[in-house]
PDB file of C-alpha atoms in Angstrom:
ATOM      1  CA  UNK A   1     -10.249 -18.565 -69.342  1.00 53.00           C
ATOM      2  CA  UNK A   2      -7.065 -17.070 -67.917  1.00 58.00           C
ATOM      3  CA  UNK A   3      -3.842 -19.100 -67.653  1.00 57.00           C
ATOM      4  CA  UNK A   4      -1.998 -18.888 -64.334  1.00 53.00           C
ATOM      5  CA  UNK A   5       1.751 -18.399 -64.633  1.00 58.00           C
ATOM      6  CA  UNK A   6       3.238 -19.524 -61.353  1.00 58.00           C
ATOM      7  CA  UNK A   7       6.557 -21.332 -60.822  1.00 57.00           C
ATOM      8  CA  UNK A   8       5.043 -24.228 -58.871  1.00 57.00           C
ATOM      9  CA  UNK A   9       1.789 -24.657 -60.820  1.00 56.00           C
ATOM     10  CA  UNK A  10       2.004 -26.654 -64.080  1.00 54.00           C
ATOM     11  CA  UNK A  11       1.615 -24.643 -67.291  1.00 57.00           C
ATOM     12  CA  UNK A  12      -1.843 -24.634 -68.829  1.00 55.00           C
ATOM     13  CA  UNK A  13      -3.754 -24.983 -65.575  1.00 50.00           C
ATOM     14  CA  UNK A  14      -6.636 -22.560 -65.413  1.00 54.00           C
ATOM     15  CA  UNK A  15      -8.269 -21.159 -62.312  1.00 54.00           C
ATOM     16  CA  UNK A  16     -11.434 -23.173 -62.820  1.00 56.00           C
ATOM     17  CA  UNK A  17      -9.886 -26.628 -62.963  1.00 58.00           C
ATOM     18  CA  UNK A  18      -6.666 -26.190 -60.967  1.00 58.00           C
ATOM     19  CA  UNK A  19      -7.644 -28.588 -58.171  1.00 63.00           C
ATOM     20  CA  UNK A  20      -9.069 -31.557 -60.033  1.00 71.00           C
ATOM     21  CA  UNK A  21      -7.377 -34.962 -59.853  1.00 74.00           C
ATOM     22  CA  UNK A  22      -5.476 -34.760 -63.148  1.00 75.00           C
ATOM     23  CA  UNK A  23      -3.872 -31.434 -62.334  1.00 81.00           C
ATOM     24  CA  UNK A  24      -3.158 -32.456 -58.761  1.00 79.00           C
ATOM     25  CA  UNK A  25      -1.315 -35.524 -60.068  1.00 83.00           C
ATOM     26  CA  UNK A  26       0.613 -33.348 -62.518  1.00 83.00           C
ATOM     27  CA  UNK A  27       1.498 -30.876 -59.787  1.00 80.00           C
ATOM     28  CA  UNK A  28       2.646 -33.608 -57.408  1.00 78.00           C
ATOM     29  CA  UNK A  29       4.632 -35.469 -60.069  1.00 81.00           C
ATOM     30  CA  UNK A  30       6.421 -32.311 -61.209  1.00 83.00           C
ATOM     31  CA  UNK A  31       7.117 -30.932 -57.718  1.00 81.00           C
ATOM     32  CA  UNK A  32       7.615 -34.022 -55.547  1.00 85.00           C
ATOM     33  CA  UNK A  33      11.289 -33.216 -54.818  1.00 86.00           C
ATOM     34  CA  UNK A  34      10.596 -29.830 -53.239  1.00 87.00           C
ATOM     35  CA  UNK A  35       7.463 -31.144 -51.519  1.00 87.00           C
ATOM     36  CA  UNK A  36       9.485 -33.971 -49.959  1.00 89.00           C
ATOM     37  CA  UNK A  37      12.062 -31.452 -48.711  1.00 89.00           C
ATOM     38  CA  UNK A  38       9.299 -29.310 -47.178  1.00 88.00           C
ATOM     39  CA  UNK A  39       7.677 -32.282 -45.438  1.00 89.00           C
ATOM     40  CA  UNK A  40      11.059 -33.480 -44.129  1.00 90.00           C
ATOM     41  CA  UNK A  41      11.979 -29.967 -42.996  1.00 88.00           C
ATOM     42  CA  UNK A  42       8.683 -29.570 -41.179  1.00 86.00           C
ATOM     43  CA  UNK A  43       9.037 -32.947 -39.447  1.00 87.00           C
ATOM     44  CA  UNK A  44      12.599 -32.236 -38.312  1.00 88.00           C
ATOM     45  CA  UNK A  45      11.816 -28.661 -37.236  1.00 83.00           C
ATOM     46  CA  UNK A  46       8.771 -29.695 -35.219  1.00 81.00           C
ATOM     47  CA  UNK A  47      10.548 -32.657 -33.634  1.00 84.00           C
ATOM     48  CA  UNK A  48      13.387 -30.541 -32.195  1.00 83.00           C
ATOM     49  CA  UNK A  49      10.923 -28.334 -30.316  1.00 80.00           C
ATOM     50  CA  UNK A  50      11.237 -24.611 -29.672  1.00 80.00           C
ATOM     51  CA  UNK A  51      14.690 -23.178 -29.104  1.00 79.00           C
ATOM     52  CA  UNK A  52      14.638 -20.955 -26.040  1.00 78.00           C
ATOM     53  CA  UNK A  53      17.189 -18.354 -24.915  1.00 77.00           C
ATOM     54  CA  UNK A  54      17.168 -14.975 -23.172  1.00 76.00           C
ATOM     55  CA  UNK A  55      16.202 -13.093 -26.317  1.00 80.00           C
ATOM     56  CA  UNK A  56      13.076 -15.191 -26.667  1.00 82.00           C
ATOM     57  CA  UNK A  57      11.964 -14.079 -23.197  1.00 82.00           C
ATOM     58  CA  UNK A  58      12.413 -10.424 -24.209  1.00 85.00           C
ATOM     59  CA  UNK A  59      10.519 -10.952 -27.418  1.00 85.00           C
ATOM     60  CA  UNK A  60       7.665 -12.772 -25.708  1.00 87.00           C
ATOM     61  CA  UNK A  61       7.471  -9.830 -23.325  1.00 88.00           C
ATOM     62  CA  UNK A  62       7.462  -7.411 -26.267  1.00 88.00           C
ATOM     63  CA  UNK A  63       4.528  -9.285 -27.822  1.00 88.00           C
ATOM     64  CA  UNK A  64       2.766  -9.153 -24.472  1.00 89.00           C
ATOM     65  CA  UNK A  65       3.397  -5.377 -24.537  1.00 89.00           C
ATOM     66  CA  UNK A  66       1.799  -5.128 -27.983  1.00 89.00           C
ATOM     67  CA  UNK A  67      -1.226  -7.006 -26.713  1.00 91.00           C
ATOM     68  CA  UNK A  68      -1.501  -4.859 -23.574  1.00 90.00           C
ATOM     69  CA  UNK A  69      -0.311  -1.363 -24.626  1.00 88.00           C
ATOM     70  CA  UNK A  70      -0.304  -1.458 -28.429  1.00 88.00           C
ATOM     71  CA  UNK A  71       3.487  -1.005 -28.555  1.00 87.00           C
ATOM     72  CA  UNK A  72       6.301  -3.542 -28.065  1.00 87.00           C
ATOM     73  CA  UNK A  73       7.147  -2.610 -24.462  1.00 84.00           C
ATOM     74  CA  UNK A  74       9.181  -5.050 -22.391  1.00 84.00           C
ATOM     75  CA  UNK A  75       9.115  -5.105 -18.607  1.00 80.00           C
ATOM     76  CA  UNK A  76       6.369  -2.516 -18.779  1.00 70.00           C
ATOM     77  CA  UNK A  77       8.496   0.431 -19.906  1.00 74.00           C
ATOM     78  CA  UNK A  78      11.403  -0.507 -22.243  1.00 78.00           C
ATOM     79  CA  UNK A  79      10.469   0.001 -25.869  1.00 76.00           C
ATOM     80  CA  UNK A  80      11.935  -2.857 -27.946  1.00 76.00           C
ATOM     81  CA  UNK A  81      14.421  -1.509 -30.497  1.00 76.00           C
ATOM     82  CA  UNK A  82      13.613  -3.947 -33.310  1.00 81.00           C
ATOM     83  CA  UNK A  83      11.293  -3.659 -36.296  1.00 83.00           C
ATOM     84  CA  UNK A  84       7.808  -3.958 -34.804  1.00 85.00           C
ATOM     85  CA  UNK A  85       5.951  -5.801 -37.608  1.00 88.00           C
ATOM     86  CA  UNK A  86       6.939  -9.226 -36.258  1.00 85.00           C
ATOM     87  CA  UNK A  87       5.631  -8.377 -32.815  1.00 87.00           C
ATOM     88  CA  UNK A  88       2.268  -7.310 -34.239  1.00 91.00           C
ATOM     89  CA  UNK A  89       1.964 -10.465 -36.351  1.00 90.00           C
ATOM     90  CA  UNK A  90       2.802 -12.582 -33.292  1.00 89.00           C
ATOM     91  CA  UNK A  91       0.236 -10.653 -31.228  1.00 91.00           C
ATOM     92  CA  UNK A  92      -2.466 -11.444 -33.801  1.00 92.00           C
ATOM     93  CA  UNK A  93      -1.507 -15.114 -33.711  1.00 90.00           C
ATOM     94  CA  UNK A  94      -1.544 -15.135 -29.907  1.00 91.00           C
ATOM     95  CA  UNK A  95      -4.967 -13.469 -29.779  1.00 91.00           C
ATOM     96  CA  UNK A  96      -6.336 -16.222 -32.002  1.00 91.00           C
ATOM     97  CA  UNK A  97      -4.572 -19.277 -30.588  1.00 90.00           C
ATOM     98  CA  UNK A  98      -3.411 -18.318 -27.093  1.00 89.00           C
ATOM     99  CA  UNK A  99      -0.189 -17.000 -25.626  1.00 89.00           C
ATOM    100  CA  UNK A 100       2.487 -19.712 -25.655  1.00 85.00           C
ATOM    101  CA  UNK A 101       5.996 -20.180 -26.995  1.00 84.00           C
ATOM    102  CA  UNK A 102       4.785 -23.089 -29.153  1.00 82.00           C
ATOM    103  CA  UNK A 103       2.313 -20.851 -30.969  1.00 84.00           C
ATOM    104  CA  UNK A 104       5.009 -18.231 -31.465  1.00 83.00           C
ATOM    105  CA  UNK A 105       7.542 -20.651 -32.894  1.00 85.00           C
ATOM    106  CA  UNK A 106       4.936 -22.168 -35.220  1.00 85.00           C
ATOM    107  CA  UNK A 107       4.674 -18.891 -37.131  1.00 85.00           C
ATOM    108  CA  UNK A 108       8.449 -18.622 -37.400  1.00 86.00           C
ATOM    109  CA  UNK A 109       8.594 -22.219 -38.678  1.00 88.00           C
ATOM    110  CA  UNK A 110       6.073 -21.333 -41.400  1.00 89.00           C
ATOM    111  CA  UNK A 111       8.313 -18.413 -42.403  1.00 89.00           C
ATOM    112  CA  UNK A 112      11.230 -20.875 -42.448  1.00 90.00           C
ATOM    113  CA  UNK A 113       9.265 -23.072 -44.868  1.00 91.00           C
ATOM    114  CA  UNK A 114       8.688 -20.026 -47.034  1.00 92.00           C
ATOM    115  CA  UNK A 115      12.398 -19.286 -47.124  1.00 93.00           C
ATOM    116  CA  UNK A 116      13.137 -22.856 -48.252  1.00 93.00           C
ATOM    117  CA  UNK A 117      10.629 -22.433 -51.091  1.00 93.00           C
ATOM    118  CA  UNK A 118      12.239 -19.101 -51.974  1.00 95.00           C
ATOM    119  CA  UNK A 119      15.718 -20.696 -52.154  1.00 94.00           C
ATOM    120  CA  UNK A 120      14.289 -23.411 -54.413  1.00 93.00           C
ATOM    121  CA  UNK A 121      12.627 -20.889 -56.723  1.00 93.00           C
ATOM    122  CA  UNK A 122      15.776 -18.757 -56.960  1.00 95.00           C
ATOM    123  CA  UNK A 123      17.951 -21.785 -57.746  1.00 94.00           C
ATOM    124  CA  UNK A 124      15.427 -22.982 -60.317  1.00 92.00           C
ATOM    125  CA  UNK A 125      15.176 -19.554 -61.960  1.00 94.00           C
ATOM    126  CA  UNK A 126      18.916 -18.880 -62.068  1.00 95.00           C
ATOM    127  CA  UNK A 127      20.094 -22.366 -63.050  1.00 93.00           C
ATOM    128  CA  UNK A 128      17.641 -25.268 -63.278  1.00 92.00           C
ATOM    129  CA  UNK A 129      15.298 -27.475 -61.259  1.00 91.00           C
ATOM    130  CA  UNK A 130      18.104 -29.752 -60.016  1.00 91.00           C
ATOM    131  CA  UNK A 131      20.106 -26.815 -58.695  1.00 94.00           C
ATOM    132  CA  UNK A 132      17.022 -25.438 -56.962  1.00 92.00           C
ATOM    133  CA  UNK A 133      16.395 -28.839 -55.385  1.00 92.00           C
ATOM    134  CA  UNK A 134      19.904 -29.212 -53.982  1.00 93.00           C
ATOM    135  CA  UNK A 135      20.049 -25.582 -52.854  1.00 94.00           C
ATOM    136  CA  UNK A 136      16.758 -26.005 -50.980  1.00 93.00           C
ATOM    137  CA  UNK A 137      17.893 -29.347 -49.542  1.00 92.00           C
ATOM    138  CA  UNK A 138      21.148 -27.906 -48.211  1.00 94.00           C
ATOM    139  CA  UNK A 139      19.465 -24.772 -46.922  1.00 93.00           C
ATOM    140  CA  UNK A 140      16.564 -26.598 -45.240  1.00 92.00           C
ATOM    141  CA  UNK A 141      18.753 -28.907 -43.170  1.00 91.00           C
ATOM    142  CA  UNK A 142      21.466 -26.444 -42.245  1.00 91.00           C
ATOM    143  CA  UNK A 143      21.567 -26.392 -38.421  1.00 90.00           C
ATOM    144  CA  UNK A 144      21.414 -22.602 -38.284  1.00 90.00           C
ATOM    145  CA  UNK A 145      18.258 -22.533 -40.434  1.00 88.00           C
ATOM    146  CA  UNK A 146      16.624 -25.165 -38.215  1.00 87.00           C
ATOM    147  CA  UNK A 147      17.542 -23.325 -35.011  1.00 86.00           C
ATOM    148  CA  UNK A 148      16.434 -19.939 -36.293  1.00 85.00           C
ATOM    149  CA  UNK A 149      13.154 -21.358 -37.581  1.00 84.00           C
ATOM    150  CA  UNK A 150      12.392 -22.684 -34.090  1.00 83.00           C
ATOM    151  CA  UNK A 151      13.376 -19.491 -32.261  1.00 81.00           C
ATOM    152  CA  UNK A 152      10.620 -16.957 -31.728  1.00 73.00           C
ATOM    153  CA  UNK A 153      12.078 -13.826 -33.288  1.00 66.00           C
TER     154      UNK A 153
END
């Protein structure tokens, strides 16, 4: 039996019994602060709706270009001068769930959640769990983080 060493999974939890009730309770009791931040962040981010500006229109058009031509063309002939990986990921999401700004901002919001977890893990690794909690709390509810996690970029 192999022991998983992961920062959010309690020590001594093996792959076979990681999701039983005892370990789920242990996981939730040890990580409730960061989980509460993530739930609050998700509720606030989803309640403010997508943030829309002129760049979002260009980027939606670039994703449409990926879906149509295979490259991030905008207006049919301008090649977007940004790293293309995001456009391809968005195109995959749009092929599966439909082409809309809400679907595009959902993926960016998930990446925003990941960045909050990353801030927590860095604060926890460098200092302690309390520092990671407050760093994640401040980062999650910073207006710029909320706006950028609801902007399709």
